[in-house]
Amino acid sequence: MKIHIALVGGQPMPVYHVIEALRPEKTILIISKSTEIEAKNIKVLCRAEQICQDFDMVKIDATDWNVITDAARQLAQEFANNEVTLNLQSGTKFWTVAFLLAFQQFENATCYLIDQNNYMLNLKTGEQTLTIINPWKQINLTGNAIEKSVDISEYTQEDYKVASKIEHLRKFHTGVFNQLTIATNNVQKQALKRKEGSVDKDLSYIQWNKKELWARVYLRKQNGKDMEEILCSPHVFSLLFNTGWFEYKVAYAISQNPNVKKVLLNCIFKSKGEATDKNEIDIIAEFGNRLLFVECKTDIHQISDIDKFSKASGNYGGSGSLSIFVTQKNYTTDSTVMEKMRDNNITHFCFDADKSDKENIILLNEFIDTLSNYSAIAHATPIHA
């Protein structure tokens, strides 16, 4: 019988990858009090993916050397006549040493390590094998699932043009535009749920019809200058309100990176924590073999938004994911904001409104590439002329 023994630490992904690669008949998960949830998520996903159905969990102390060595020796004797593989990558260092010493004397036992680039190292032969992974499973391994999202491929050329028109409207009369399009209270939020409706501020207003996919925006300054646009596209409503246009522009820019395979916007997760916990991620992108979590804000009005994004990206993506906070306003000289970013291990990028779309696409993707040692892209071309 093919037996696999895995040491389970705080990161379930390396454990799952080796099980997926080896496909044992039975898996024994070595856990501590603090890794029971991770082990449960590994078991659930493996069974759902039909990788392995037979699981046992063995709970042992994380630091008591005598207890650990006794448990390792007992398992080694129990499975002395079976073909055994061990994943020593996770768990405590005491576990790693104890299980290596207990099993290395058996010809039928093979120990593995797996590095951050997903190469499995066979400690007996020295052979390295690249494991092909699906980074989206990282979300499942944190015990979460995306309930709702929009793939970037669902947006059309009309959506792209409308997003650019919306940005020009915002530049024309920023303050009033923000008051009309960003719902900050329950009355405004309820108004935006109507299929047909309007909102107004001073002499400016927005009218919309969700069924017919159009919105009319009229902005008038106190000096008499005005601007009007009738916007029509499949996603006009989500682009116009609550800075959806900015999230889309950032998502489109990321989608132009050749190392990015998939981009989702407005990712909604089922809330399991406190009612105040953030359960939406603006953008999640598949970047190489990792997930990239992106928060988009034209301006940061509440510095606590950085903490909320950090907590959410950690909860849903784990420490193996990457996190970027993209703003339109440049905060590189704001010591308070930058210190908060560093404290949360989040990188910041300014999507400069004074630069062209092509320049921002290149700069953002050069920046993203540096996060995971990818070579920067040489060029990118927006879909409009």
XYZ file of C-alpha atoms in Angstrom:
385
model
C 0.000 0.000 0.000
C 1.269 3.455 -0.878
C 1.354 5.518 2.317
C 2.074 9.243 2.406
C 2.941 11.059 5.637
C 2.786 14.869 5.586
C 3.820 17.327 8.268
C 1.187 20.074 8.372
C 2.197 23.639 9.237
C 0.521 26.979 8.738
C 0.737 26.830 4.930
C -1.374 24.005 3.463
C -0.379 24.564 -0.189
C 3.006 22.698 -0.102
C 1.315 19.780 1.651
C -1.475 19.598 -0.923
C 0.921 19.853 -3.895
C 2.940 16.815 -2.867
C -0.195 14.755 -2.235
C -1.480 15.796 -5.660
C 1.819 14.868 -7.299
C 2.239 11.475 -5.583
C -1.449 10.411 -5.372
C -1.050 7.943 -2.480
C -3.616 5.356 -1.459
C -3.588 6.607 2.131
C -2.434 9.909 3.638
C -1.492 10.524 7.256
C -1.456 14.191 8.272
C 0.775 15.050 11.235
C -0.859 17.985 12.992
C -0.640 20.115 16.122
C -3.391 21.962 17.968
C -2.833 24.997 15.743
C -3.000 23.235 12.352
C -6.230 21.236 12.608
C -8.102 23.633 10.310
C -5.360 23.510 7.646
C -5.402 19.696 7.754
C -9.182 19.606 7.419
C -9.057 21.898 4.361
C -6.367 19.710 2.757
C -8.462 16.599 3.311
C -11.635 18.200 1.944
C -9.949 19.436 -1.240
C -8.094 16.163 -1.883
C -11.313 14.204 -1.574
C -13.226 16.664 -3.755
C -10.519 16.445 -6.441
C -10.392 12.623 -6.073
C -6.674 12.731 -5.316
C -6.841 10.670 -2.132
C -9.856 9.492 -0.147
C -8.282 7.716 2.835
C -6.995 10.114 5.510
C -5.847 9.799 9.101
C -4.783 12.656 11.352
C -2.173 12.191 14.051
C -1.898 15.003 16.565
C 1.445 15.372 18.335
C 3.166 18.045 20.387
C 4.943 20.737 18.362
C 8.071 21.045 20.536
C 8.434 18.101 22.942
C 11.334 16.165 21.393
C 10.704 12.909 23.220
C 7.011 12.850 22.309
C 7.809 13.717 18.693
C 10.517 11.054 18.270
C 8.313 8.390 19.865
C 5.464 9.218 17.459
C 7.800 9.174 14.428
C 9.358 5.818 15.392
C 5.937 4.280 16.025
C 4.717 5.268 12.559
C 7.946 4.043 10.982
C 7.484 0.616 12.560
C 3.785 0.481 11.709
C 4.417 1.036 8.017
C 7.762 -0.756 7.726
C 6.366 -3.112 5.080
C 4.646 -0.436 2.987
C 5.862 1.946 0.309
C 6.112 5.213 2.257
C 6.671 8.797 1.133
C 7.098 11.735 3.498
C 6.695 15.470 2.947
C 8.980 17.159 5.489
C 8.512 20.712 4.203
C 5.988 21.976 6.742
C 5.504 21.676 10.476
C 8.129 22.387 13.135
C 11.869 21.830 12.744
C 11.691 19.221 15.508
C 9.149 17.302 13.426
C 11.330 17.459 10.315
C 14.429 16.128 12.072
C 12.576 13.443 14.038
C 10.716 12.017 11.021
C 13.816 12.133 8.828
C 15.833 10.173 11.425
C 13.008 7.673 11.992
C 12.419 6.829 8.318
C 15.780 7.281 6.578
C 16.919 3.783 7.614
C 14.068 2.128 5.687
C 14.638 1.319 2.005
C 10.928 1.613 1.308
C 10.723 5.227 2.597
C 11.387 8.344 0.503
C 11.466 11.846 1.973
C 10.621 14.982 0.012
C 10.964 18.726 0.353
C 9.228 21.275 -1.874
C 10.566 24.788 -2.436
C 8.794 28.088 -3.139
C 9.142 27.509 -6.896
C 7.272 24.194 -6.544
C 10.246 21.902 -7.166
C 9.983 18.634 -5.245
C 13.345 17.383 -4.001
C 13.776 13.644 -3.466
C 16.185 13.483 -0.513
C 17.197 9.901 -1.372
C 18.163 10.436 -5.024
C 18.677 14.206 -5.130
C 16.280 14.396 -8.090
C 14.199 17.546 -8.451
C 10.761 17.487 -10.081
C 8.682 20.523 -11.024
C 5.081 20.199 -9.866
C 2.409 21.883 -11.976
C 0.014 23.711 -9.706
C -3.296 25.518 -9.876
C -2.834 28.593 -7.642
C -6.613 29.128 -7.345
C -6.715 26.071 -5.089
C -4.901 28.192 -2.515
C -8.246 29.910 -1.878
C -9.942 26.550 -1.244
C -7.124 25.535 1.088
C -7.833 28.570 3.268
C -11.401 27.269 3.631
C -12.879 29.917 1.341
C -14.568 30.096 -2.045
C -15.315 32.923 -4.468
C -19.093 33.230 -4.595
C -19.245 35.887 -7.303
C -16.794 37.548 -9.686
C -16.462 38.976 -13.197
C -13.772 37.747 -15.580
C -11.902 40.520 -17.415
C -12.746 38.730 -20.688
C -16.418 39.615 -20.178
C -15.667 43.311 -20.696
C -15.987 44.656 -24.233
C -14.367 47.385 -26.289
C -17.440 49.512 -25.530
C -16.750 49.065 -21.813
C -13.146 50.203 -22.342
C -14.281 53.345 -24.159
C -16.917 54.087 -21.511
C -14.315 53.745 -18.737
C -12.164 56.370 -20.461
C -15.158 58.716 -20.835
C -16.000 58.272 -17.149
C -12.446 59.203 -16.191
C -12.699 62.394 -18.268
C -15.981 63.284 -16.576
C -14.348 62.832 -13.181
C -11.432 65.077 -14.157
C -13.865 67.786 -15.282
C -15.655 68.131 -11.912
C -14.074 65.708 -9.460
C -15.820 66.683 -6.246
C -19.388 66.600 -7.544
C -18.694 63.521 -9.680
C -17.527 61.626 -6.588
C -20.597 62.710 -4.617
C -22.866 61.487 -7.408
C -21.153 58.148 -8.024
C -19.840 56.947 -4.650
C -22.545 55.663 -2.311
C -21.564 56.568 1.266
C -24.866 55.966 3.093
C -27.832 53.585 3.007
C -30.079 56.037 1.162
C -27.602 56.284 -1.723
C -26.986 52.531 -1.722
C -30.715 51.823 -1.930
C -31.106 54.330 -4.767
C -28.444 52.558 -6.816
C -30.331 49.248 -6.515
C -33.194 50.589 -8.653
C -33.280 49.424 -12.292
C -34.156 52.955 -13.366
C -33.299 56.034 -11.402
C -31.349 59.216 -10.944
C -29.187 61.077 -8.437
C -28.449 64.790 -8.383
C -26.179 67.284 -6.703
C -26.556 71.033 -7.165
C -26.968 71.469 -10.937
C -25.449 68.107 -11.868
C -27.164 64.729 -12.162
C -26.945 61.130 -13.359
C -29.793 59.142 -14.879
C -29.672 55.431 -15.693
C -31.535 52.449 -17.072
C -29.938 49.136 -16.145
C -32.125 47.089 -18.484
C -31.240 49.213 -21.511
C -27.579 49.512 -20.399
C -27.204 53.284 -20.517
C -26.478 56.176 -18.199
C -26.614 59.921 -18.782
C -24.176 62.096 -16.861
C -24.496 65.874 -16.740
C -21.989 67.951 -14.777
C -22.219 71.723 -14.380
C -19.721 73.933 -12.613
C -20.588 77.143 -10.786
C -18.897 79.152 -13.550
C -21.410 77.793 -16.060
C -19.127 75.332 -17.824
C -20.709 71.932 -18.290
C -20.094 68.462 -19.710
C -22.532 65.756 -20.727
C -22.071 62.164 -21.798
C -24.515 59.398 -22.634
C -22.726 56.169 -21.761
C -23.713 52.816 -23.275
C -21.968 49.476 -22.662
C -22.659 46.064 -21.101
C -21.015 47.053 -17.778
C -21.793 50.759 -17.768
C -23.453 50.730 -14.358
C -20.653 48.920 -12.504
C -18.058 51.106 -14.251
C -19.766 54.397 -13.417
C -20.486 53.899 -9.734
C -18.156 53.300 -6.774
C -14.967 53.818 -8.853
C -15.593 50.683 -10.909
C -13.972 52.414 -13.893
C -10.663 52.632 -11.997
C -10.760 48.990 -10.915
C -11.394 47.983 -14.529
C -8.514 50.099 -15.869
C -6.117 48.519 -13.380
C -7.451 45.019 -14.137
C -7.099 45.601 -17.873
C -3.515 46.789 -17.399
C -2.668 43.658 -15.378
C -4.288 41.434 -18.013
C -1.750 42.701 -20.558
C 1.110 41.074 -18.645
C 2.177 37.881 -20.500
C 2.796 36.147 -17.158
C -0.846 36.689 -16.111
C -3.244 33.914 -17.136
C -6.527 35.007 -15.577
C -7.961 38.188 -14.047
C -11.150 38.400 -11.951
C -12.828 41.608 -10.749
C -15.210 42.224 -7.848
C -14.463 38.923 -6.134
C -17.047 38.342 -3.407
C -16.355 35.791 -0.666
C -18.814 34.355 1.784
C -18.301 36.273 4.998
C -17.298 33.993 7.888
C -15.775 36.480 10.321
C -16.994 39.655 11.954
C -19.652 41.691 10.173
C -17.092 44.450 9.672
C -14.599 42.149 7.921
C -13.882 42.901 4.276
C -15.291 40.108 2.094
C -14.551 41.582 -1.347
C -11.272 41.777 -3.255
C -11.250 44.251 -6.154
C -8.970 42.153 -8.384
C -7.419 38.689 -8.172
C -4.994 37.694 -10.924
C -3.249 34.404 -11.657
C 0.362 35.534 -11.910
C 2.694 32.684 -12.806
C 2.092 30.088 -10.094
C 0.838 32.587 -7.516
C -2.240 34.714 -6.928
C -2.023 38.493 -7.005
C -4.531 40.359 -4.795
C -5.151 43.987 -5.759
C -6.964 46.788 -3.943
C -7.866 49.828 -6.071
C -8.620 53.284 -4.706
C -8.316 56.650 -6.397
C -7.597 58.117 -2.943
C -7.080 56.605 0.497
C -9.565 58.390 2.767
C -9.251 55.978 5.692
C -5.861 54.508 6.493
C -7.612 51.548 8.122
C -8.481 50.423 4.553
C -4.883 49.205 4.278
C -5.293 47.021 7.364
C -8.597 45.624 6.071
C -7.101 44.748 2.694
C -4.083 43.112 4.323
C -6.301 40.979 6.551
C -8.614 40.002 3.678
C -5.825 39.065 1.253
C -4.145 37.018 3.994
C -7.386 35.249 4.905
C -8.279 34.371 1.321
C -4.874 33.897 -0.288
C -2.531 32.911 2.511
C 1.043 34.085 2.827
C 1.960 32.599 -0.552
C -0.024 35.248 -2.412
C 1.106 38.734 -3.470
C -0.693 41.967 -2.510
C -0.661 45.360 -4.212
C -2.501 48.530 -3.269
C -3.027 50.640 -6.405
C -4.035 54.298 -6.117
C -4.415 57.195 -8.513
C -3.027 59.653 -6.006
C 0.716 59.379 -5.403
C 1.431 58.466 -1.773
C 5.166 57.801 -2.051
C 5.929 60.969 -0.053
C 3.224 60.295 2.557
C 5.208 58.708 5.389
C 2.085 57.626 7.312
C 0.575 55.735 4.384
C 3.861 54.183 3.279
C 4.702 53.052 6.801
C 1.277 51.407 7.085
C 1.895 49.640 3.753
C 5.250 48.336 4.982
C 3.777 47.202 8.307
C 1.250 45.104 6.393
C 3.790 43.813 3.854
C 1.817 45.421 1.010
C 3.403 47.101 -1.994
C 2.005 50.340 -3.396
C 1.736 51.504 -6.994
C 0.466 54.844 -8.309
C -1.608 54.573 -11.503
C -0.723 58.095 -12.594
C -3.636 60.025 -14.118
C -1.167 62.333 -15.916
C 0.403 59.453 -17.849
C -1.083 57.745 -20.886
C -2.805 54.374 -20.631
C 0.086 52.746 -22.476
C 2.648 54.212 -20.037
C 0.657 53.075 -16.999
C 0.264 49.568 -18.419
C 4.006 49.240 -18.947
C 4.967 50.730 -15.579
C 2.455 48.681 -13.584
C 3.516 45.420 -15.196
C 7.208 46.174 -14.814
C 6.426 46.759 -11.139
C 4.440 43.508 -10.828
C 7.166 41.518 -12.557
C 9.732 42.631 -9.982
C 7.576 41.152 -7.191
C 8.193 37.607 -8.382
C 11.404 38.041 -10.383
C 9.722 38.029 -13.761
C 11.359 39.973 -16.581
C 9.452 43.136 -17.376
C 7.333 43.350 -20.501
C 8.747 45.453 -23.287
C 5.544 46.969 -24.607
C 1.776 46.978 -24.345
C -0.917 48.554 -26.459
C -4.378 49.647 -25.257
C -7.277 48.315 -27.294
C -8.387 51.769 -28.397
C -6.631 53.753 -31.088
